[in-house]
Coordinates of C-alpha atoms in Angstrom, one line a residue:
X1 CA -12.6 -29.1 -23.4
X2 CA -9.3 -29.7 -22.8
X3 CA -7.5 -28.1 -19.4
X4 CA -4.8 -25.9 -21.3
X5 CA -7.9 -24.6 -23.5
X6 CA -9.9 -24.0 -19.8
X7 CA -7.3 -22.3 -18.7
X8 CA -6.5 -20.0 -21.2
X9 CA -10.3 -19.4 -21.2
X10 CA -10.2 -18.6 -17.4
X11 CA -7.3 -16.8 -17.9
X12 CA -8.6 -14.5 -20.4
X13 CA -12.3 -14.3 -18.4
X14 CA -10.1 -13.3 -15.1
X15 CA -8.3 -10.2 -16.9
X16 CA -11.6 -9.2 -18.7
X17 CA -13.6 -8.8 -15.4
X18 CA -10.4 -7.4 -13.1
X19 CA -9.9 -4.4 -16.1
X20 CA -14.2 -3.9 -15.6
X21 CA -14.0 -4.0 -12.1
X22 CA -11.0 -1.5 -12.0
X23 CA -12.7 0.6 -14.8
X24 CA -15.7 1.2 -13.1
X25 CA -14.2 1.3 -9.3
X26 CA -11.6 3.7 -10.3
X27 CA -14.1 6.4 -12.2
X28 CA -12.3 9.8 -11.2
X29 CA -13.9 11.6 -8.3
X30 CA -14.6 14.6 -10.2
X31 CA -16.7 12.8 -12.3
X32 CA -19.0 10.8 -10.2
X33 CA -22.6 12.3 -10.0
X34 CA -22.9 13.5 -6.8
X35 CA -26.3 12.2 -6.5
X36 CA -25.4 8.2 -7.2
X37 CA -22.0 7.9 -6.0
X38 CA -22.9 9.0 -2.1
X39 CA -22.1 6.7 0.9
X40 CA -20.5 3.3 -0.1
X41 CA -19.4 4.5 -3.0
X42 CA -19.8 1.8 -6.2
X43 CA -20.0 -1.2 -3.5
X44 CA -23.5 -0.3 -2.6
X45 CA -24.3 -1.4 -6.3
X46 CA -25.2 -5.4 -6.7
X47 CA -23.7 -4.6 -10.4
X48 CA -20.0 -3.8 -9.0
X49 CA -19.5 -6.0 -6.4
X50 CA -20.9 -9.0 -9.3
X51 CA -17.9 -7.9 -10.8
X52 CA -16.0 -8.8 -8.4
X53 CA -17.4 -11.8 -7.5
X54 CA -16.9 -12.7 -11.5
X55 CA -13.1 -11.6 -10.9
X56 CA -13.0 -14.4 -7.9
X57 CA -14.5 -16.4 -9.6
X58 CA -12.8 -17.0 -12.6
X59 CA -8.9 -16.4 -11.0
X60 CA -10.2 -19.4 -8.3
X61 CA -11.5 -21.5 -11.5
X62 CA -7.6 -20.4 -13.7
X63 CA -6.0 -21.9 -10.5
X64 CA -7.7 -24.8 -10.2
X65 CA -6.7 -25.5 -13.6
X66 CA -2.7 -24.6 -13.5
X67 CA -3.1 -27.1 -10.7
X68 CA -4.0 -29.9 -12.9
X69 CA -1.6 -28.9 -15.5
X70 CA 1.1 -29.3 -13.3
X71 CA -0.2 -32.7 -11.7
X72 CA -1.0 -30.9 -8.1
X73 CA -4.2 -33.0 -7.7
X74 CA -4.7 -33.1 -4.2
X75 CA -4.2 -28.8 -4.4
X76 CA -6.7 -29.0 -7.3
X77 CA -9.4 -31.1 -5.9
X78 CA -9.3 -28.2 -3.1
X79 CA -9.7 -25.4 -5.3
X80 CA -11.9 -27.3 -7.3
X81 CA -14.7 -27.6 -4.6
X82 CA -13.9 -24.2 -3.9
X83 CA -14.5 -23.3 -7.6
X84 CA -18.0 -25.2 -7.9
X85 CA -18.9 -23.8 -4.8
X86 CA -18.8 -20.2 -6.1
X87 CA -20.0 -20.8 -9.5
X88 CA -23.6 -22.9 -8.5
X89 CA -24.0 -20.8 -5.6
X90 CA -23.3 -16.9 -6.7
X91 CA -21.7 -16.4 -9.8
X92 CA -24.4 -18.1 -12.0
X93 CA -28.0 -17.1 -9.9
X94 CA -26.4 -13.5 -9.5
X95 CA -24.7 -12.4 -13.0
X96 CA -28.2 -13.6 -14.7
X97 CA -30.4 -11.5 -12.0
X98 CA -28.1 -8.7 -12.5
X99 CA -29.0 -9.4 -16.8
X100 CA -32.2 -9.8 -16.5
X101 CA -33.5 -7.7 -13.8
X102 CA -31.4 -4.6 -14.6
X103 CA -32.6 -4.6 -18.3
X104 CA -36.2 -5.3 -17.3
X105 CA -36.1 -1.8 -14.7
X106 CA -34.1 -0.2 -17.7
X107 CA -36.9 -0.9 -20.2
X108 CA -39.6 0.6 -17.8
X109 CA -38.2 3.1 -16.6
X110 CA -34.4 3.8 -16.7
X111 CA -34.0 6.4 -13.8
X112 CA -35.3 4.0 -11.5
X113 CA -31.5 1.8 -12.2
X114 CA -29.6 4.0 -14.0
X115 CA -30.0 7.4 -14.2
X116 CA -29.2 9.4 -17.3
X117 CA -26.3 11.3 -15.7
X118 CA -24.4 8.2 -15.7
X119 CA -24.4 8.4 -19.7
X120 CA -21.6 11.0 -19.0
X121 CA -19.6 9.2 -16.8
X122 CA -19.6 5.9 -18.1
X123 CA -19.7 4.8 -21.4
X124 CA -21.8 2.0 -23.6
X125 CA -19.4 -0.4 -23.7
X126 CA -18.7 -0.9 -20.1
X127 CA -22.4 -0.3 -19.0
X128 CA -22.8 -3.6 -21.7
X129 CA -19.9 -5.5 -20.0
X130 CA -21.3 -4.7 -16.9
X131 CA -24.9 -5.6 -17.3
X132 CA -25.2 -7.6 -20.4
X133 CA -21.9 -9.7 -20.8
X134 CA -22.5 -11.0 -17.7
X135 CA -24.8 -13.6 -18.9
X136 CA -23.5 -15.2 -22.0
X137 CA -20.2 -15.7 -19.7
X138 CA -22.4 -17.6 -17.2
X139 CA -23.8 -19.6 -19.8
X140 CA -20.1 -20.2 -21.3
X141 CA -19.2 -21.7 -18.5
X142 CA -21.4 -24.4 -17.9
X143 CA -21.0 -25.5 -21.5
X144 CA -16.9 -25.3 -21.3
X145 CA -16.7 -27.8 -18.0
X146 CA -19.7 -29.8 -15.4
X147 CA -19.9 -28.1 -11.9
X148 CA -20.6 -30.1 -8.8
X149 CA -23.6 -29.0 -7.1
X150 CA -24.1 -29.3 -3.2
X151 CA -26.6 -30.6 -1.4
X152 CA -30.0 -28.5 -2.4
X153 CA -30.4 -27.5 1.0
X154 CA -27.0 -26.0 1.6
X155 CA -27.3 -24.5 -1.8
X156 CA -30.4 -22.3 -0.8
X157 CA -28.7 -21.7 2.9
X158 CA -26.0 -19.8 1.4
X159 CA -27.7 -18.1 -1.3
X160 CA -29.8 -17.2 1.0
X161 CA -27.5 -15.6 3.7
X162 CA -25.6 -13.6 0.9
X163 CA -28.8 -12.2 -0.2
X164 CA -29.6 -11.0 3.7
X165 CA -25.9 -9.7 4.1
X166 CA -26.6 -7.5 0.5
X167 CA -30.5 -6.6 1.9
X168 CA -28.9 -5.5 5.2
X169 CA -25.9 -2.9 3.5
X170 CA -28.7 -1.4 1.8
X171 CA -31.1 -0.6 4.8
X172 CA -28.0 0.1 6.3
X173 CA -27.0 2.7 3.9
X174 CA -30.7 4.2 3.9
X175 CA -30.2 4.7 7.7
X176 CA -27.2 6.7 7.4
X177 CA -27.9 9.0 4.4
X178 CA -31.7 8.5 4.2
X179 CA -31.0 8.0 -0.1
X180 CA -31.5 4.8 -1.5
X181 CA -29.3 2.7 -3.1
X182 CA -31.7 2.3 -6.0
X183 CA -34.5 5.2 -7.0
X184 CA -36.7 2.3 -7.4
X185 CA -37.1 1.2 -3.6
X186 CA -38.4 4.7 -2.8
X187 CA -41.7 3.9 -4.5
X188 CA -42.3 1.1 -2.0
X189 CA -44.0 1.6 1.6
X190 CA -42.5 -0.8 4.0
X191 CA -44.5 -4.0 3.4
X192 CA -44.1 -3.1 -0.4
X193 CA -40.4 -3.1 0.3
X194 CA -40.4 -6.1 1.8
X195 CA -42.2 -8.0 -0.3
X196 CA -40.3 -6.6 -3.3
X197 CA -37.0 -8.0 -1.5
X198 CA -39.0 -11.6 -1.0
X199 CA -39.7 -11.9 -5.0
X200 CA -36.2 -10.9 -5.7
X201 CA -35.1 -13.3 -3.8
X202 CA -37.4 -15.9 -4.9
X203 CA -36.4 -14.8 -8.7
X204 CA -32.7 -15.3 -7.9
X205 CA -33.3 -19.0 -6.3
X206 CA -35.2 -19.9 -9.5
X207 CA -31.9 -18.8 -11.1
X208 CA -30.0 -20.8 -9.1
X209 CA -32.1 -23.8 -9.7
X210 CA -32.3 -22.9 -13.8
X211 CA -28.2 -23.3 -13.5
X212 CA -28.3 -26.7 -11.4
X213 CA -30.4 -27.7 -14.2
X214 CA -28.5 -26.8 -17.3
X215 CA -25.6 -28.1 -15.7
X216 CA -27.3 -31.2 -15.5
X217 CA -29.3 -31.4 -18.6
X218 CA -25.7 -30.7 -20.8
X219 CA -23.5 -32.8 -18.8
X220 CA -25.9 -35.6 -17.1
X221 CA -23.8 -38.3 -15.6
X222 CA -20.3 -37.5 -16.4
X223 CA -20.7 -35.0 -13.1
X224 CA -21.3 -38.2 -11.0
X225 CA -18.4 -40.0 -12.6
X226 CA -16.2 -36.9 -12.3
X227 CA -17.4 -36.7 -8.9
X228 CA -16.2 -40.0 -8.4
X229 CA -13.0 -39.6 -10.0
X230 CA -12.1 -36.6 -7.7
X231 CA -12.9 -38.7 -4.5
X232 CA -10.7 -41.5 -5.7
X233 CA -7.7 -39.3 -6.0

């Protein structure tokens, strides 16, 4: 794809996910349910701060590609590192979890994610964009350009420390307000808890490693002769 198309692309992804991010962050107070939007507000929920992530993600990615429009290479080798970074290690494993687990809970049982007073604060489309559009734009992007992976290890190390910083705000907001972030983690005892927390987290690596592999599958060597391009700017 050519860069002007990428960044028009970017561009367009980066407004999209700012105007759902500010949608849902700026619901007027006297419409929140008092019963979901307690302490933390909307960034207790994976779901918004995805959004946000998204946002970063895709205003890093539109920079990276002004910069190679306007010949800043060593800038954009940078902020492309930066952008691949993001992308391999959040962005992809945690818009599909948000897809796929939210609509798997939803199917079951909807209170247990989303609770039918929301209906009246938010509305279909942006419960779609936040929850289902998600995916099809992860998938997007790793047809439009190849993504450098790092090292496996390193990979897993950071997923895996996000995950613990997420795990932690939610104990943490159960310690202050005794509510939980989802309805769902009530129904667990402690070691129920925690082992619910271990299989999410082994369901988002396999996420992570289903994008390292598409990436690889669609683009096969050209990443290892881009990579070697980059280096020998």
């Amino acid at each position: 794809m050519e860069i002007s198309t990428l960044a028009t692309y970017h561009c367009l992804a980066f407004v999209w996910y700012f105007f759902v991010a500010y949608s849902i962050v700026y619901i007027r107070t006297e419409e929140r349910p008092s019963e979901v939007f307690l302490y933390g507000g909307q960034w207790k929920y994976l779901t918004v701060l995805n959004l946000i992530l998204q946002a970063v993600f895709y205003g890093v990615s539109f920079l990276a590609d002004v910069l190679r429009l306007i010949k800043k290479l060593r800038c954009a080798k940078c902020v492309i590192s930066s952008r691949d970074l993001l992308f391999s290690v959040l962005a992809f494993p945690v818009s599909t979890f948000v897809c796929i687990s939210f609509w798997t809970l939803y199917s079951y049982n909807r209170e247990l994610v989303y609770p039918r007073s929301l209906d009246r604060v938010i509305p279909f489309w942006l419960n779609h964009a936040m929850h289902t559009a998600v995916l099809p734009f992860a998938l997007l992007e790793i047809l439009a350009l190849p993504h450098r992976y790092p090292a496996k290890r390193k990979g897993l190390i950071l997923l895996g420390f996000v995950a613990f910083l997420y795990i932690s705000w939610v104990l943490w907001i159960y310690s202050v307000t005794g509510e939980w972030v989802y309805p769902l983690f009530a129904l667990f005892s402690p070691p129920g808890l925690a082992a619910f927390f271990a299989g999410s987290l082994a369901v988002i690596v396999s996420f992570y490693n289903f994008g390292e592999f598409l990436n690889r599958m669609i683009w096969g060597d050209s990443i290892v002769i881009l990579d070697h391009k980059w280096r020998s700017k």
